[in-house]
Structures are given as structure tokens and as C-alpha cells.
Amino acid sequence: METAVLYCGARRTAYCQELLRNSGFQMAQIHAVGANPVGQLGGLLAKNRLVLLLGPERSGEPTFGGPFFQALHVPMLEGSPQGVLVLHGPDCIGWLIESREQAVALLPDRPEHLSSLLPELWLRLREKFELPQPAVSSPALNYDKLVERAFAQKEQP
């Protein structure tokens, strides 16, 4: 499914983009914004059925959702959106706002949190849009772990 991605003050865009691509998302449009992120949302929704919004999080919960919830007329109660699907991960959450034909997901930009939310998101999107199971490519090499392992080994005399 062709998807638009909007990074809202995100700092881990390369990791998140690789994770999304490896999870089967076909990214048609990718944008990054700092100020006034809501201005980009309308244009992305005009061309895409799915928009993923990624940004900073606190305690596993995205902190950038307020302006989007207001723009999409999502009612709020004590700072939490009402009437939207909550995506659950072990230590994090995300939100999926749905209309009849489109969906907008607000997700944390932390790759480990994002990877724990993607299975539930895909399950709902497959159900809603009648999508086939995504063809997931093999995971990329984790160079950080390979470097750590190399430096952890004792030098040979």
C-alpha cells in the first residue's frame, strides 16, 4: 500500500524509514517538518490513503499529536484522544485515526517502539483496506551490534 510519511521533529528518520520499508510499506511521499506540521497533512491526505506521522515520544507515547488531533476533529479527554484505535507495544503506544477511506497513524520515532507497533498496525490496515500480507525483506545488518562485538573481543598477542 502506498504510504506518505511525515516526520514531525523526528530525529531517527533513517532508522525508521528503513524499518518501514523492511516492514512492507511502499513510501510514495516522505516529508520532514519542524514547525507547523499540520499544514503538510492536507496535501498528503489528498494523494494517499495512509499517512504515517512519526515524531518524538515521552515514556513511549507520541508527544506531537495535539495539533493533528485538533485538525482531524478528534475529541480529547484529559489530554488523550477519544474514538481512535490505540496501538499497543510492550512499552509504548501509537494511535490510528480512521475514516471510511483513509487512515492516519501517529507513531513514536524510536525504532524499537516503532517495530513493536507495526504488527498491530499492519493487522488493522490489512483488515480495513483488504491488503495482502506484505512481502517482508530480510532484516538489514545491525552494524552497531557488529562493531560492539568486534571491539568486545580481546586482542590477539
GROMACS .gro file of C-alpha atoms in nm:
model
  157
    1MET     CA    1   0.000   0.000   0.000
    2GLU     CA    2   0.138   0.337  -0.098
    3THR     CA    3   0.200   0.544   0.209
    4ALA     CA    4   0.300   0.901   0.291
    5VAL     CA    5   0.537   0.956   0.581
    6LEU     CA    6   0.562   1.284   0.767
    7TYR     CA    7   0.845   1.320   1.018
    8CYS     CA    8   0.746   1.580   1.277
    9GLY     CA    9   1.063   1.690   1.451
   10ALA     CA   10   1.183   1.331   1.436
   11ARG     CA   11   1.548   1.254   1.499
   12ARG     CA   12   1.579   0.892   1.390
   13THR     CA   13   1.440   0.921   1.039
   14ALA     CA   14   1.688   0.693   0.860
   15TYR     CA   15   1.634   0.405   1.104
   16CYS     CA   16   1.256   0.449   1.095
   17GLN     CA   17   1.247   0.473   0.716
   18GLU     CA   18   1.448   0.151   0.680
   19LEU     CA   19   1.222  -0.022   0.931
   20LEU     CA   20   0.907   0.089   0.748
   21ARG     CA   21   1.047  -0.019   0.412
   22ASN     CA   22   1.150  -0.359   0.551
   23SER     CA   23   0.803  -0.399   0.702
   24GLY     CA   24   0.634  -0.373   0.363
   25PHE     CA   25   0.530  -0.008   0.341
   26GLN     CA   26   0.567   0.146  -0.006
   27MET     CA   27   0.655   0.505   0.071
   28ALA     CA   28   0.519   0.729  -0.203
   29GLN     CA   29   0.592   1.059  -0.028
   30ILE     CA   30   0.832   1.140   0.254
   31HIS     CA   31   0.850   1.480   0.420
   32ALA     CA   32   1.013   1.620   0.732
   33VAL     CA   33   0.886   1.930   0.911
   34GLY     CA   34   0.974   2.113   1.229
   35ALA     CA   35   0.720   2.392   1.268
   36ASN     CA   36   0.355   2.383   1.153
   37PRO     CA   37   0.338   2.012   1.068
   38VAL     CA   38  -0.040   2.023   1.023
   39GLY     CA   39  -0.002   2.233   0.706
   40GLN     CA   40   0.154   1.933   0.527
   41LEU     CA   41  -0.113   1.685   0.636
   42GLY     CA   42  -0.387   1.808   0.400
   43GLY     CA   43  -0.168   1.769   0.092
   44LEU     CA   44  -0.060   1.421   0.195
   45LEU     CA   45  -0.418   1.310   0.262
   46ALA     CA   46  -0.526   1.441  -0.079
   47LYS     CA   47  -0.291   1.194  -0.251
   48ASN     CA   48  -0.264   0.898  -0.010
   49ARG     CA   49  -0.496   0.661   0.172
   50LEU     CA   50  -0.245   0.612   0.454
   51VAL     CA   51  -0.030   0.874   0.625
   52LEU     CA   52   0.220   0.781   0.894
   53LEU     CA   53   0.321   1.062   1.130
   54LEU     CA   54   0.641   0.993   1.323
   55GLY     CA   55   0.786   1.215   1.591
   56PRO     CA   56   0.923   1.249   1.941
   57GLU     CA   57   0.788   1.049   2.230
   58ARG     CA   58   0.793   1.058   2.609
   59SER     CA   59   0.756   0.736   2.805
   60GLY     CA   60   0.667   0.556   2.482
   61GLU     CA   61   0.380   0.790   2.392
   62PRO     CA   62   0.399   1.029   2.095
   63THR     CA   63   0.409   1.390   2.219
   64PHE     CA   64   0.334   1.568   1.892
   65GLY     CA   65  -0.029   1.462   1.836
   66GLY     CA   66  -0.220   1.762   1.974
   67PRO     CA   67  -0.230   1.977   1.659
   68PHE     CA   68  -0.317   1.675   1.442
   69PHE     CA   69  -0.599   1.565   1.670
   70GLN     CA   70  -0.738   1.918   1.659
   71ALA     CA   71  -0.708   1.940   1.279
   72LEU     CA   72  -0.876   1.600   1.235
   73HIS     CA   73  -1.152   1.686   1.487
   74VAL     CA   74  -1.058   1.409   1.730
   75PRO     CA   75  -1.217   1.475   2.070
   76MET     CA   76  -0.976   1.492   2.364
   77LEU     CA   77  -1.036   1.394   2.726
   78GLU     CA   78  -0.768   1.479   2.982
   79GLY     CA   79  -0.503   1.500   2.711
   80SER     CA   80  -0.588   1.166   2.549
   81PRO     CA   81  -0.759   1.124   2.211
   82GLN     CA   82  -1.101   0.962   2.216
   83GLY     CA   83  -1.259   0.744   1.948
   84VAL     CA   84  -0.932   0.634   1.787
   85LEU     CA   85  -0.765   0.294   1.784
   86VAL     CA   86  -0.480   0.268   2.033
   87LEU     CA   87  -0.188   0.060   1.908
   88HIS     CA   88  -0.010  -0.120   2.191
   89GLY     CA   89   0.354  -0.217   2.225
   90PRO     CA   90   0.534  -0.351   2.533
   91ASP     CA   91   0.649  -0.004   2.648
   92CYS     CA   92   0.478   0.228   2.402
   93ILE     CA   93   0.158   0.327   2.226
   94GLY     CA   94   0.054   0.482   1.898
   95TRP     CA   95  -0.279   0.598   1.758
   96LEU     CA   96  -0.466   0.514   1.440
   97ILE     CA   97  -0.725   0.765   1.323
   98GLU     CA   98  -0.956   0.619   1.060
   99SER     CA   99  -1.217   0.747   0.821
  100ARG     CA  100  -1.409   0.537   0.574
  101GLU     CA  101  -1.137   0.550   0.307
  102GLN     CA  102  -0.821   0.674   0.482
  103ALA     CA  103  -0.609   0.628   0.792
  104VAL     CA  104  -0.355   0.838   0.979
  105ALA     CA  105  -0.119   0.674   1.228
  106LEU     CA  106   0.073   0.870   1.492
  107LEU     CA  107   0.379   0.673   1.595
  108PRO     CA  108   0.693   0.730   1.802
  109ASP     CA  109   1.015   0.780   1.606
  110ARG     CA  110   1.208   0.542   1.829
  111PRO     CA  111   1.284   0.235   1.612
  112GLU     CA  112   1.239  -0.020   1.891
  113HIS     CA  113   0.898   0.123   1.976
  114LEU     CA  114   0.801   0.157   1.612
  115SER     CA  115   0.889  -0.207   1.540
  116SER     CA  116   0.669  -0.326   1.828
  117LEU     CA  117   0.369  -0.126   1.698
  118LEU     CA  118   0.394  -0.221   1.329
  119PRO     CA  119   0.247  -0.575   1.356
  120GLU     CA  120  -0.077  -0.446   1.513
  121LEU     CA  121  -0.089  -0.157   1.265
  122TRP     CA  122  -0.048  -0.394   0.968
  123LEU     CA  123  -0.316  -0.624   1.104
  124ARG     CA  124  -0.568  -0.338   1.121
  125LEU     CA  125  -0.468  -0.197   0.781
  126ARG     CA  126  -0.496  -0.539   0.615
  127GLU     CA  127  -0.842  -0.576   0.763
  128LYS     CA  128  -0.957  -0.224   0.673
  129PHE     CA  129  -0.815  -0.200   0.321
  130GLU     CA  130  -0.823  -0.574   0.238
  131LEU     CA  131  -0.448  -0.583   0.178
  132PRO     CA  132  -0.241  -0.894   0.113
  133GLN     CA  133   0.026  -0.998   0.361
  134PRO     CA  134   0.326  -0.770   0.299
  135ALA     CA  135   0.636  -0.919   0.141
  136VAL     CA  136   0.890  -0.851   0.412
  137SER     CA  137   1.253  -0.845   0.306
  138SER     CA  138   1.524  -0.990   0.523
  139PRO     CA  139   1.633  -0.761   0.804
  140ALA     CA  140   1.931  -0.535   0.743
  141LEU     CA  141   2.256  -0.595   0.922
  142ASN     CA  142   2.282  -0.428   1.261
  143TYR     CA  143   2.618  -0.258   1.225
  144ASP     CA  144   2.610  -0.117   1.579
  145LYS     CA  145   2.599  -0.466   1.729
  146LEU     CA  146   2.864  -0.595   1.489
  147VAL     CA  147   3.100  -0.311   1.585
  148GLU     CA  148   3.034  -0.362   1.957
  149ARG     CA  149   3.102  -0.734   1.923
  150ALA     CA  150   3.426  -0.666   1.733
  151PHE     CA  151   3.552  -0.422   1.997
  152ALA     CA  152   3.448  -0.651   2.282
  153GLN     CA  153   3.676  -0.930   2.161
  154LYS     CA  154   4.019  -0.945   2.318
  155GLU     CA  155   4.314  -0.858   2.102
  156GLN     CA  156   4.531  -1.149   2.000
  157PRO     CA  157   4.901  -1.118   2.105
   0.00000   0.00000   0.00000
